[in-house]
Coordinates of N, CA and C in Angstrom, one line a residue:
M220 N 11.0 -28.2 9.1 CA 10.2 -29.1 9.7 C 10.5 -30.1 10.7
V221 N 9.2 -30.4 11.8 CA 9.4 -31.0 12.6 C 8.9 -32.7 12.4
L222 N 9.9 -34.0 12.3 CA 9.5 -35.3 12.0 C 8.7 -35.7 13.2
Q223 N 8.9 -35.4 14.8 CA 8.8 -36.0 15.5 C 7.3 -35.7 15.8
E224 N 6.2 -34.6 15.2 CA 4.8 -34.5 15.4 C 4.2 -35.6 14.2
T225 N 4.9 -36.2 13.8 CA 4.4 -37.0 12.5 C 4.2 -38.1 12.4
L226 N 6.3 -38.5 13.0 CA 6.4 -39.9 12.5 C 6.7 -40.6 13.9
T227 N 5.8 -41.4 14.1 CA 5.8 -42.2 16.0 C 6.0 -43.1 15.8
N228 N 6.1 -44.4 14.7 CA 6.9 -45.4 14.8 C 8.4 -45.6 14.8
Q229 N 9.0 -46.0 16.0 CA 9.8 -46.9 16.0 C 10.0 -48.0 15.3
Y230 N 11.0 -48.3 14.7 CA 11.6 -49.7 13.8 C 13.3 -49.9 14.7
P231 N 13.2 -50.6 15.7 CA 14.5 -51.3 16.6 C 15.4 -51.8 15.7
S232 N 14.9 -52.3 14.5 CA 15.8 -52.7 13.6 C 17.1 -51.6 12.6
L233 N 16.6 -50.8 12.8 CA 16.9 -49.6 12.3 C 18.5 -48.8 13.1
K234 N 18.9 -49.0 14.5 CA 19.5 -48.9 15.1 C 20.7 -48.9 15.1
D235 N 21.6 -48.0 15.1 CA 23.1 -48.3 14.7 C 23.3 -49.1 13.4
R236 N 22.1 -48.7 12.7 CA 22.4 -49.7 11.1 C 23.3 -48.3 10.3
T237 N 24.4 -47.9 9.4 CA 24.5 -47.3 8.9 C 23.4 -46.8 7.1
V238 N 23.0 -45.8 7.0 CA 22.0 -45.7 6.0 C 22.7 -44.4 5.0
F239 N 22.6 -44.9 4.1 CA 23.4 -44.1 2.8 C 22.1 -43.0 2.0
I240 N 22.4 -42.1 1.5 CA 21.1 -41.3 1.0 C 21.9 -40.7 0.1
T241 N 21.3 -40.3 -1.2 CA 21.8 -39.5 -2.3 C 21.0 -38.4 -2.5
G242 N 21.5 -37.3 -2.7 CA 20.3 -35.8 -2.8 C 19.6 -35.8 -1.8
G243 N 20.7 -35.9 0.0 CA 19.8 -35.9 1.2 C 19.8 -34.1 1.7
G244 N 20.3 -33.5 0.5 CA 20.5 -32.1 1.5 C 19.2 -31.2 2.0
S245 N 18.0 -31.6 1.0 CA 17.3 -30.6 1.0 C 16.0 -31.5 0.7
G246 N 14.5 -31.0 0.7 CA 13.2 -31.4 0.0 C 13.2 -33.3 1.1
I247 N 13.0 -34.0 0.2 CA 12.5 -35.7 0.7 C 13.8 -35.9 0.8
G248 N 15.3 -35.9 0.7 CA 16.3 -36.4 1.0 C 16.5 -35.9 2.3
A249 N 16.0 -34.4 2.8 CA 16.2 -33.9 4.1 C 15.8 -34.5 5.3
A250 N 14.4 -34.8 4.6 CA 13.2 -35.3 5.6 C 13.8 -36.6 5.9
F251 N 14.3 -37.4 5.2 CA 14.9 -39.0 5.3 C 16.1 -39.1 6.4
V252 N 17.1 -38.3 6.0 CA 18.1 -37.8 6.7 C 17.5 -37.4 8.0
E253 N 17.2 -36.7 8.8 CA 16.2 -36.1 9.9 C 15.4 -37.5 10.3
A254 N 14.4 -38.5 9.8 CA 13.6 -39.3 10.0 C 14.6 -40.7 10.2
F255 N 15.8 -40.8 9.4 CA 16.7 -42.2 9.5 C 17.2 -41.7 11.1
V256 N 17.6 -41.1 11.4 CA 18.9 -40.4 12.3 C 17.8 -40.6 13.6
D257 N 16.7 -39.9 13.4 CA 15.7 -40.3 14.7 C 15.5 -41.6 15.2
Q258 N 15.9 -42.6 13.8 CA 15.9 -44.0 14.5 C 16.9 -44.2 14.8
G259 N 18.3 -43.9 15.2 CA 19.3 -44.0 15.5 C 20.1 -45.3 14.7
S260 N 19.8 -44.7 13.6 CA 20.8 -44.8 12.6 C 21.8 -43.6 12.5
R261 N 23.1 -44.6 11.5 CA 24.1 -43.6 11.3 C 24.1 -42.8 9.6
V262 N 23.6 -41.8 9.3 CA 23.2 -41.4 8.3 C 24.3 -40.6 7.7
A263 N 24.4 -41.0 6.7 CA 25.4 -40.4 5.6 C 25.0 -40.2 4.5
F264 N 25.1 -39.2 4.2 CA 24.4 -38.5 2.4 C 25.5 -38.3 1.6
V265 N 25.2 -37.4 0.4 CA 25.7 -37.0 -0.9 C 24.8 -36.0 -1.2
D266 N 25.7 -35.0 -1.7 CA 24.5 -33.8 -2.6 C 25.9 -32.6 -2.8
I267 N 25.1 -32.2 -3.9 CA 26.1 -31.0 -4.5 C 26.0 -29.5 -3.4
L268 N 24.7 -29.5 -2.9 CA 24.6 -28.7 -2.0 C 25.1 -27.9 -0.8
E269 N 26.3 -28.0 -1.1 CA 27.1 -28.0 0.1 C 26.6 -27.3 1.7
D270 N 26.5 -26.2 1.3 CA 25.9 -25.4 2.6 C 24.7 -25.6 2.9
E271 N 23.6 -25.9 2.1 CA 22.7 -26.4 2.6 C 22.9 -27.6 3.5
S272 N 23.5 -28.7 3.4 CA 23.9 -30.2 3.1 C 25.0 -29.9 4.9
R273 N 25.7 -28.7 5.2 CA 26.3 -28.4 6.5 C 25.0 -28.2 7.5
A274 N 24.3 -27.3 7.2 CA 23.3 -26.7 8.1 C 22.5 -27.9 8.3
L275 N 22.1 -28.4 8.0 CA 20.8 -29.7 8.5 C 21.7 -30.6 9.0
V276 N 23.0 -31.1 8.7 CA 23.7 -31.4 9.9 C 23.9 -31.2 11.2
E277 N 24.4 -30.0 11.5 CA 24.3 -29.1 12.3 C 22.8 -29.4 13.2
R278 N 21.9 -29.0 12.2 CA 20.4 -29.1 12.8 C 20.0 -30.4 13.9
V279 N 20.3 -30.9 12.6 CA 20.3 -32.8 12.5 C 20.7 -33.1 13.9
N280 N 22.0 -32.9 14.2 CA 23.0 -33.4 15.1 C 22.5 -32.8 16.4
A281 N 22.2 -31.9 16.1 CA 22.0 -30.7 17.8 C 20.8 -31.2 18.4
K282 N 20.1 -31.6 18.1 CA 18.8 -32.5 18.4 C 18.7 -33.9 18.7
S283 N 19.4 -34.4 17.7 CA 19.1 -36.0 18.3 C 20.1 -36.7 19.3
S284 N 19.5 -37.3 20.2 CA 19.7 -38.1 21.0 C 20.5 -39.4 20.5
A285 N 20.2 -39.9 19.6 CA 20.1 -41.1 19.4 C 20.9 -41.5 18.4
G286 N 21.1 -41.5 16.5 CA 21.2 -41.2 15.8 C 22.6 -40.1 15.3
E287 N 23.4 -40.2 14.0 CA 23.8 -39.2 13.7 C 24.0 -39.3 12.2
A288 N 24.1 -37.6 11.7 CA 23.8 -37.7 10.0 C 25.9 -37.1 9.8
H289 N 25.8 -37.7 8.5 CA 27.5 -37.2 8.2 C 27.3 -36.9 6.5
F290 N 27.9 -35.7 6.2 CA 27.7 -35.0 4.9 C 29.1 -35.5 4.3
Y291 N 28.9 -35.9 3.1 CA 29.9 -36.2 1.8 C 29.3 -35.5 0.8
P292 N 30.5 -34.6 0.5 CA 30.0 -33.8 -0.6 C 30.0 -35.0 -2.2
C293 N 29.6 -34.9 -3.3 CA 29.6 -35.7 -4.6 C 28.8 -35.0 -5.1
N294 N 29.1 -35.0 -6.9 CA 28.3 -34.5 -7.6 C 28.3 -36.2 -8.4
L295 N 26.9 -36.8 -8.6 CA 26.9 -38.4 -8.9 C 27.1 -38.2 -10.2
I296 N 27.0 -37.1 -10.9 CA 27.5 -37.3 -12.6 C 29.0 -38.2 -12.8
N297 N 29.2 -37.9 -11.6 CA 31.4 -38.8 -11.5 C 30.9 -39.4 -10.3
I298 N 30.8 -40.7 -11.9 CA 30.7 -41.9 -10.6 C 31.8 -42.5 -10.2
D299 N 32.7 -42.5 -10.5 CA 34.1 -42.6 -10.0 C 34.5 -42.1 -8.2
D300 N 33.9 -41.0 -8.4 CA 33.6 -39.9 -7.1 C 32.4 -40.7 -6.1
L301 N 31.4 -40.9 -6.5 CA 30.5 -42.0 -6.3 C 30.8 -42.5 -5.1
K302 N 31.7 -43.9 -6.2 CA 31.7 -44.8 -5.7 C 33.4 -45.0 -4.3
A303 N 33.9 -44.3 -4.4 CA 34.8 -43.7 -3.5 C 34.2 -43.4 -2.4
V304 N 32.8 -42.2 -1.9 CA 32.4 -42.2 -1.0 C 31.8 -43.3 -0.6
V305 N 31.2 -44.1 -1.2 CA 30.6 -45.3 -0.8 C 31.4 -46.1 -0.2
E306 N 32.7 -46.0 -0.5 CA 33.8 -46.9 0.2 C 34.2 -46.5 1.5
Q307 N 34.5 -45.3 1.5 CA 35.1 -44.1 2.9 C 34.1 -44.2 3.6
V308 N 32.2 -43.9 3.2 CA 31.8 -44.5 3.9 C 31.2 -45.3 5.2
G309 N 31.3 -47.0 4.2 CA 31.8 -48.1 4.9 C 32.7 -48.1 5.8
H310 N 33.9 -47.6 5.6 CA 35.2 -47.4 5.9 C 35.0 -46.7 7.4
D311 N 34.0 -45.2 7.7 CA 33.6 -44.3 8.4 C 32.9 -45.0 9.5
L312 N 31.9 -45.3 9.0 CA 30.3 -45.4 9.9 C 30.3 -47.1 9.7
G313 N 30.8 -47.7 9.4 CA 30.8 -49.2 9.0 C 30.1 -49.7 7.4
P314 N 29.5 -50.9 7.3 CA 29.1 -51.1 6.5 C 27.4 -51.1 6.3
I315 N 27.6 -50.4 5.4 CA 26.0 -49.9 4.2 C 24.8 -50.5 4.4
S316 N 24.4 -50.8 4.7 CA 22.8 -51.9 5.1 C 21.7 -51.4 4.2
V317 N 21.3 -49.7 4.7 CA 20.3 -49.2 4.0 C 20.4 -48.1 2.8
L318 N 20.4 -48.1 1.4 CA 20.7 -47.2 0.3 C 19.0 -46.0 0.2
I319 N 19.3 -45.4 -0.4 CA 18.6 -44.2 -0.9 C 18.7 -44.2 -1.5
N320 N 18.2 -44.2 -3.1 CA 18.3 -43.9 -4.1 C 17.8 -42.6 -4.6
N321 N 17.8 -41.2 -3.8 CA 16.7 -39.8 -3.5 C 17.2 -38.7 -5.1
A322 N 18.5 -38.7 -5.2 CA 18.9 -38.3 -6.2 C 18.1 -38.0 -7.2
A323 N 17.4 -36.6 -7.7 CA 17.4 -36.2 -9.1 C 17.0 -35.2 -9.8
S324 N 16.3 -34.8 -10.8 CA 16.3 -33.1 -11.0 C 15.3 -33.6 -12.3
D325 N 14.2 -32.8 -11.6 CA 13.0 -32.6 -12.7 C 13.2 -31.1 -13.3
T326 N 14.0 -31.0 -13.7 CA 14.0 -29.3 -14.3 C 13.3 -29.8 -15.6
R327 N 11.9 -28.7 -16.0 CA 11.3 -28.9 -17.5 C 11.7 -28.3 -18.8
H328 N 11.5 -29.2 -19.6 CA 12.5 -28.9 -20.6 C 11.6 -29.4 -21.8
D329 N 11.5 -28.4 -23.1 CA 10.7 -28.6 -24.1 C 11.4 -29.9 -25.3
F330 N 10.7 -30.6 -25.7 CA 11.0 -31.9 -26.2 C 12.0 -31.1 -27.4
R331 N 11.1 -30.3 -27.9 CA 11.7 -30.2 -29.6 C 13.3 -29.1 -29.4
D332 N 13.8 -29.0 -27.8 CA 14.7 -28.0 -27.8 C 15.7 -29.6 -27.2
V333 N 15.7 -30.6 -27.0 CA 16.4 -31.5 -26.5 C 17.5 -31.9 -27.6
T334 N 18.8 -31.6 -26.9 CA 19.9 -32.0 -28.0 C 20.7 -33.7 -27.2
P335 N 21.2 -34.5 -27.8 CA 21.8 -35.6 -27.5 C 22.3 -35.3 -26.0
E336 N 23.2 -34.3 -26.2 CA 23.6 -34.6 -24.9 C 23.1 -34.1 -23.8
Y337 N 21.9 -33.1 -23.8 CA 21.6 -32.7 -22.8 C 20.3 -33.9 -22.0
W338 N 20.2 -34.5 -23.2 CA 19.7 -36.4 -22.8 C 20.1 -37.0 -22.3
D339 N 21.5 -37.1 -22.4 CA 22.3 -37.9 -21.5 C 22.6 -37.3 -20.4
E340 N 22.6 -35.6 -20.0 CA 23.0 -35.6 -19.3 C 21.3 -36.0 -18.4
R341 N 20.2 -35.9 -18.1 CA 18.6 -35.8 -17.6 C 19.1 -37.4 -17.3
I342 N 19.5 -38.7 -18.2 CA 20.1 -39.6 -18.0 C 20.7 -40.0 -16.7
N343 N 22.3 -39.3 -16.9 CA 23.3 -39.1 -16.2 C 22.8 -38.9 -14.4
I344 N 22.0 -37.9 -14.6 CA 21.2 -37.6 -12.9 C 20.4 -38.4 -12.3
N345 N 19.5 -38.7 -13.4 CA 18.3 -39.3 -12.8 C 18.2 -40.9 -12.9
L346 N 18.8 -41.1 -13.5 CA 18.9 -42.7 -13.5 C 20.2 -43.5 -13.3
R347 N 21.4 -43.2 -13.7 CA 22.6 -43.8 -13.9 C 23.4 -44.0 -12.8
P348 N 23.0 -42.8 -11.9 CA 23.4 -43.3 -9.8 C 22.7 -43.9 -9.7
Q349 N 21.6 -44.6 -9.8 CA 20.8 -44.9 -9.7 C 21.3 -47.0 -9.0
F350 N 21.4 -47.1 -10.5 CA 22.5 -48.4 -10.8 C 23.8 -48.5 -10.0
F351 N 24.8 -47.4 -10.2 CA 25.9 -47.4 -9.9 C 26.2 -47.5 -8.2
A352 N 25.1 -46.6 -7.8 CA 25.7 -46.6 -5.9 C 24.9 -48.5 -5.6
A353 N 24.1 -48.8 -6.1 CA 23.3 -49.9 -5.9 C 24.4 -51.0 -6.3
Q354 N 25.2 -50.9 -7.0 CA 26.3 -52.0 -7.6 C 27.4 -51.2 -6.3
A355 N 28.0 -50.3 -6.0 CA 29.3 -49.8 -5.1 C 28.3 -50.4 -3.6
V356 N 27.0 -50.4 -3.3 CA 27.1 -50.6 -2.2 C 26.7 -52.4 -2.1
Y357 N 26.4 -53.1 -3.1 CA 26.6 -54.0 -3.0 C 27.2 -55.2 -2.1
P358 N 28.7 -55.1 -2.6 CA 29.5 -55.9 -1.3 C 29.5 -56.0 -0.2
Q359 N 29.1 -54.3 0.8 CA 28.7 -54.3 1.7 C 27.9 -55.1 2.1
M360 N 26.5 -55.1 1.5 CA 25.2 -55.7 1.9 C 25.6 -57.3 1.9
K361 N 26.3 -57.2 0.9 CA 26.5 -58.9 0.9 C 27.5 -59.5 2.4
A362 N 28.1 -58.8 2.5 CA 29.2 -59.2 3.7 C 28.3 -59.1 4.8
L363 N 27.3 -57.8 4.9 CA 26.6 -58.3 6.4 C 25.3 -59.3 6.1
G364 N 25.1 -59.6 4.8 CA 24.3 -61.0 5.0 C 22.8 -60.6 5.1
G365 N 22.8 -59.2 4.2 CA 21.3 -58.3 3.6 C 21.8 -57.2 3.3
G366 N 20.1 -56.6 3.1 CA 20.3 -54.9 2.8 C 19.1 -54.6 2.3
S367 N 18.8 -53.2 2.3 CA 17.8 -52.9 1.9 C 18.1 -51.7 0.4
I368 N 17.5 -51.8 -0.3 CA 17.8 -50.5 -1.7 C 16.5 -50.2 -1.8
I369 N 16.3 -48.9 -1.6 CA 15.2 -48.3 -2.1 C 15.6 -46.7 -3.1
N370 N 14.8 -47.5 -4.5 CA 15.1 -46.6 -5.5 C 13.7 -45.4 -5.6
L371 N 14.0 -44.0 -5.4 CA 12.8 -43.2 -5.7 C 12.5 -43.1 -7.1
G372 N 11.1 -43.6 -7.5 CA 10.2 -43.2 -8.5 C 9.7 -41.9 -8.6
S373 N 8.9 -41.8 -9.7 CA 8.1 -40.9 -9.7 C 6.7 -40.5 -10.1
M374 N 5.7 -40.2 -9.8 CA 4.4 -40.5 -10.5 C 4.3 -39.6 -12.1
S375 N 5.3 -38.9 -12.2 CA 5.2 -38.0 -13.3 C 4.7 -38.7 -14.7
W376 N 5.2 -40.1 -14.9 CA 5.4 -40.4 -15.8 C 3.8 -41.4 -16.1
H377 N 3.3 -42.1 -14.9 CA 2.2 -42.7 -14.4 C 0.9 -41.4 -15.0
E378 N 1.3 -40.3 -14.9 CA -0.1 -39.6 -15.1 C -0.1 -38.4 -16.5
S379 N 1.4 -39.8 -17.1 CA 1.3 -38.9 -18.5 C 1.6 -37.3 -18.5
Q380 N 2.5 -36.9 -17.4 CA 3.2 -35.6 -17.1 C 4.5 -34.9 -18.6
G381 N 3.8 -34.4 -18.9 CA 4.5 -33.7 -20.3 C 5.8 -32.4 -19.7
N382 N 6.4 -32.3 -20.8 CA 7.2 -30.9 -20.4 C 8.7 -31.4 -19.7
M383 N 9.3 -32.7 -19.8 CA 10.3 -33.0 -18.8 C 10.4 -34.4 -19.5
P384 N 10.3 -34.9 -20.5 CA 10.9 -36.2 -21.3 C 11.7 -37.4 -20.8
G385 N 13.1 -36.2 -20.4 CA 14.5 -36.8 -20.5 C 14.2 -37.6 -18.5
Y386 N 13.4 -37.0 -17.5 CA 13.2 -37.0 -16.5 C 11.6 -38.2 -16.5
T387 N 10.5 -38.1 -17.4 CA 10.0 -38.9 -16.9 C 10.6 -40.2 -17.8
S388 N 10.9 -40.2 -18.7 CA 11.8 -41.4 -19.5 C 12.5 -42.1 -18.0
A389 N 13.4 -41.3 -17.1 CA 14.1 -42.4 -16.7 C 13.7 -42.9 -15.7
K390 N 12.7 -42.0 -14.7 CA 12.1 -42.4 -13.4 C 11.1 -43.2 -14.0
S391 N 10.3 -43.6 -15.5 CA 9.9 -45.2 -15.6 C 10.8 -46.2 -15.7
A392 N 11.9 -45.6 -16.2 CA 13.0 -47.1 -16.1 C 13.6 -47.4 -14.8
V393 N 13.4 -46.4 -13.4 CA 13.6 -47.2 -12.2 C 12.9 -48.5 -12.0
L394 N 11.3 -48.7 -12.1 CA 10.9 -49.5 -12.1 C 11.6 -51.0 -12.7
G395 N 12.0 -50.7 -14.0 CA 12.7 -51.5 -14.7 C 13.7 -52.5 -13.7
L396 N 14.6 -51.3 -13.5 CA 16.0 -51.5 -12.7 C 15.4 -51.9 -11.5
T397 N 14.7 -51.3 -10.5 CA 14.5 -52.4 -9.1 C 14.5 -53.8 -9.2
R398 N 13.3 -54.1 -10.6 CA 13.1 -55.7 -10.5 C 14.1 -56.0 -10.6
G399 N 14.9 -56.0 -11.8 CA 15.9 -56.7 -12.3 C 16.9 -57.2 -11.3
L400 N 17.1 -55.9 -10.2 CA 18.0 -55.5 -9.5 C 17.6 -56.6 -8.4
A401 N 16.6 -56.8 -8.0 CA 15.5 -57.3 -7.0 C 15.9 -59.0 -7.3
R402 N 16.0 -59.2 -8.7 CA 16.4 -60.7 -8.7 C 17.6 -61.0 -8.5
D403 N 18.6 -60.0 -9.5 CA 19.9 -60.4 -9.3 C 20.5 -60.4 -7.5
M404 N 19.9 -59.7 -6.8 CA 20.9 -59.8 -5.5 C 19.3 -60.4 -4.2
G405 N 18.7 -61.1 -4.6 CA 17.8 -61.6 -4.0 C 18.5 -62.6 -2.9
A406 N 19.6 -63.7 -4.3 CA 20.3 -64.5 -3.5 C 21.0 -63.8 -2.1
D407 N 21.4 -63.2 -2.3 CA 22.4 -62.3 -1.0 C 21.1 -61.8 0.3
K408 N 20.2 -61.5 -0.2 CA 19.0 -61.4 0.8 C 18.8 -59.5 0.9
I409 N 18.9 -59.0 0.4 CA 19.4 -57.9 -0.2 C 17.8 -57.6 -0.9
R410 N 16.8 -56.7 -0.5 CA 15.7 -56.5 -1.2 C 15.8 -55.3 -1.2
V411 N 15.0 -55.3 -2.7 CA 15.1 -53.8 -4.0 C 13.6 -53.7 -3.7
N412 N 13.2 -52.8 -4.0 CA 12.4 -51.3 -3.9 C 12.3 -50.3 -4.6
T413 N 10.8 -49.9 -5.0 CA 10.6 -48.2 -5.7 C 10.4 -48.1 -4.4
L414 N 9.9 -46.9 -4.2 CA 9.4 -46.0 -3.9 C 9.1 -44.4 -4.5
T415 N 7.6 -44.4 -4.9 CA 7.4 -43.4 -6.0 C 6.5 -42.2 -5.3
P416 N 6.9 -41.3 -5.1 CA 6.1 -39.9 -4.2 C 5.0 -39.5 -5.2
G417 N 4.2 -38.8 -4.6 CA 3.1 -38.0 -5.9 C 3.8 -36.4 -5.3
W418 N 2.8 -35.6 -6.0 CA 3.5 -34.3 -5.8 C 3.7 -33.6 -4.7
V419 N 5.1 -34.0 -4.1 CA 5.4 -33.6 -2.4 C 5.4 -32.3 -2.7
M420 N 5.0 -31.3 -1.6 CA 5.4 -30.0 -1.7 C 6.5 -29.8 -0.9
T421 N 7.7 -29.7 -1.7 CA 8.9 -28.8 -1.1 C 9.3 -28.0 -1.7
E422 N 10.1 -27.0 -0.9 CA 10.4 -25.6 -1.1 C 10.8 -25.5 -2.7
R423 N 11.5 -26.6 -3.3 CA 11.9 -26.2 -4.2 C 10.5 -26.2 -5.5
Q424 N 9.4 -27.4 -5.4 CA 8.7 -27.5 -6.4 C 7.7 -26.3 -5.6
L425 N 7.4 -25.4 -4.7 CA 6.6 -24.1 -4.6 C 6.9 -22.9 -4.9
S426 N 8.1 -23.3 -5.0 CA 9.4 -22.1 -5.2 C 9.0 -21.9 -6.9
L427 N 9.6 -23.2 -7.8 CA 9.3 -23.2 -9.0 C 8.0 -23.5 -10.0
W428 N 7.5 -24.4 -9.4 CA 5.7 -24.9 -9.9 C 4.8 -24.7 -9.2
V429 N 4.6 -24.3 -7.9 CA 3.2 -24.9 -7.8 C 2.5 -23.2 -7.6
T430 N 1.1 -23.0 -8.2 CA 0.9 -21.9 -7.9 C -0.7 -22.1 -7.4
E431 N -1.5 -21.6 -7.0 CA -2.6 -21.4 -7.3 C -3.6 -22.2 -7.7
E432 N -3.7 -22.1 -9.0 CA -4.3 -22.7 -9.8 C -3.2 -24.6 -10.2
T433 N -2.2 -24.6 -9.8 CA -1.6 -26.0 -9.7 C -2.4 -27.0 -8.3
K434 N -2.4 -25.8 -7.4 CA -2.8 -26.5 -6.2 C -3.9 -27.4 -6.1
Q435 N -5.1 -26.2 -6.6 CA -6.6 -26.3 -7.0 C -6.3 -27.7 -8.1
D436 N -6.1 -27.7 -8.5 CA -5.6 -29.1 -9.4 C -5.0 -30.2 -8.6
I437 N -4.0 -30.0 -8.0 CA -3.5 -31.1 -7.1 C -4.8 -31.4 -6.2
A438 N -5.2 -30.2 -5.4 CA -6.8 -31.3 -4.6 C -7.6 -32.1 -5.6
K439 N -7.9 -31.4 -6.1 CA -8.9 -32.5 -7.0 C -8.6 -33.7 -7.3
N440 N -7.5 -33.7 -8.0 CA -6.6 -35.0 -8.8 C -6.5 -36.0 -7.3
Q441 N -5.7 -35.6 -6.1 CA -6.0 -36.2 -5.1 C -7.2 -36.6 -4.7
C442 N -7.0 -38.2 -3.7 CA -8.6 -38.4 -3.0 C -8.4 -38.4 -1.7
L443 N -7.1 -37.7 -0.9 CA -6.8 -37.2 -0.2 C -6.7 -35.9 -0.4
S444 N -7.3 -34.9 -0.2 CA -6.8 -33.5 -0.4 C -5.8 -32.7 0.3
A445 N -5.2 -33.1 1.1 CA -4.5 -32.4 2.2 C -3.0 -32.2 1.6
P446 N -2.2 -31.1 1.4 CA -1.2 -31.0 0.7 C 0.1 -32.6 1.3
L447 N 0.7 -33.3 0.4 CA 1.6 -34.4 0.6 C 3.2 -33.1 0.8
E448 N 3.4 -34.1 1.8 CA 4.5 -33.4 2.8 C 5.8 -34.6 2.6
P449 N 6.8 -34.1 2.6 CA 8.2 -35.0 2.7 C 8.1 -35.7 3.6
H450 N 7.5 -35.6 5.2 CA 7.4 -36.3 6.2 C 7.1 -37.8 5.9
S451 N 5.7 -37.8 4.8 CA 5.0 -39.2 4.4 C 5.5 -39.9 3.6
I452 N 7.0 -39.4 3.0 CA 7.3 -40.2 2.4 C 8.6 -40.8 2.9
A453 N 9.3 -40.2 3.8 CA 10.2 -40.5 4.9 C 9.5 -41.8 5.7
A454 N 8.0 -41.8 6.0 CA 7.1 -42.6 6.9 C 7.5 -43.8 5.9
M455 N 7.5 -43.8 4.8 CA 7.2 -45.6 3.8 C 8.6 -46.0 3.9
A456 N 10.0 -45.2 3.3 CA 11.2 -45.5 3.7 C 11.3 -45.8 4.8
L457 N 11.3 -45.8 6.2 CA 11.3 -46.2 7.0 C 11.4 -47.4 7.3
F458 N 9.7 -47.8 7.0 CA 9.8 -49.0 7.2 C 9.9 -49.9 5.7
L459 N 10.0 -49.6 4.6 CA 11.0 -50.6 3.4 C 12.3 -51.1 4.0
A460 N 12.8 -49.7 4.7 CA 14.6 -49.8 5.2 C 14.4 -51.3 6.4
S461 N 13.7 -51.2 7.2 CA 13.6 -52.3 8.0 C 13.1 -53.3 8.0
D462 N 13.4 -54.1 9.4 CA 12.8 -55.6 9.0 C 11.6 -56.0 9.2
D463 N 11.3 -55.1 9.4 CA 9.8 -55.2 9.1 C 8.7 -55.8 7.5
S464 N 9.8 -55.2 6.8 CA 9.3 -55.0 5.5 C 10.1 -56.3 5.1
G465 N 10.4 -57.4 5.6 CA 11.1 -58.3 5.7 C 11.3 -59.2 4.2
M466 N 9.9 -59.1 3.7 CA 9.7 -59.9 2.4 C 9.4 -59.3 1.3
C467 N 9.3 -57.8 1.3 CA 9.2 -56.9 0.2 C 10.0 -56.6 -0.6
T468 N 10.0 -56.8 -1.6 CA 11.0 -56.3 -2.5 C 10.6 -56.6 -4.2
A469 N 11.1 -56.1 -5.0 CA 10.7 -55.8 -6.4 C 9.5 -55.3 -6.7
Q470 N 9.0 -54.4 -5.3 CA 7.3 -54.1 -5.6 C 7.8 -52.4 -5.6
D471 N 6.7 -51.4 -6.3 CA 6.7 -50.1 -6.6 C 5.4 -49.6 -5.4
F472 N 6.1 -49.3 -4.2 CA 5.0 -49.0 -3.0 C 5.2 -47.0 -3.3
I473 N 3.2 -46.9 -3.6 CA 3.1 -45.1 -4.0 C 2.6 -44.5 -3.0
V474 N 3.0 -43.7 -2.6 CA 2.6 -42.5 -1.7 C 2.5 -41.1 -2.4
D475 N 0.8 -41.3 -2.5 CA 0.6 -39.7 -3.7 C -0.8 -39.6 -3.0
A476 N -1.0 -39.6 -2.1 CA -2.5 -39.4 -1.5 C -3.7 -39.9 -2.2
G477 N -3.4 -41.0 -3.2 CA -4.3 -41.5 -3.8 C -5.1 -41.0 -5.5
W478 N -3.7 -40.4 -6.2 CA -3.9 -39.7 -7.2 C -4.3 -40.4 -8.2
V479 N -5.5 -39.6 -8.5 CA -6.9 -40.6 -9.6 C -6.2 -40.1 -11.4

């Protein structure tokens, strides 16, 4: 993926800032990593995909003359490990001023088969880390005099998508988390927003769930029929992280090509 051909805006306020991204090793997360490095940011990201993440760092840093990417292995189910990585990133790269809560798992599951243990696992992957990552970065952002937290939502629950109630329930809760934290952190000039992607054509989606039939359905339901790509989500993330969006908080910014 070559973002330079599609992302042309430069945000001077992002240069030399420390950006922390969860789930940055592939898909939309990898697009975030590349986009912020291209802005001159110091990007730290966590993921459980170690081989893919190290390859991403090597590729991005080899072609960048602006920022730099750093990978920290972490399983976000372990909140103590997440907190430790956030602290280590602040020590290694400087205080975190941008947090992107991207990590999630939209594995399909039949509601009739869901156990309490599986339900907890879905919440522990898709919602709990967003809160605790925000809690962990708060002292660093407060010390900086402000920051931007971007929580990734999903259009799946908006459109009443079935076959994954643990995921859609967690993602709908992200909006409440965003608005509550925006109020709690606003006095410290920390902005909190939700970024809601539509059906993005990542390798995971294409290999697991997108068929010729679903492609036709996507084209029919989007106002803009072209495939939605990760760089379009990254473009909104750059704006929300930058000072240009300085009065935007507690909002849900939807990038879905106009899903009807």
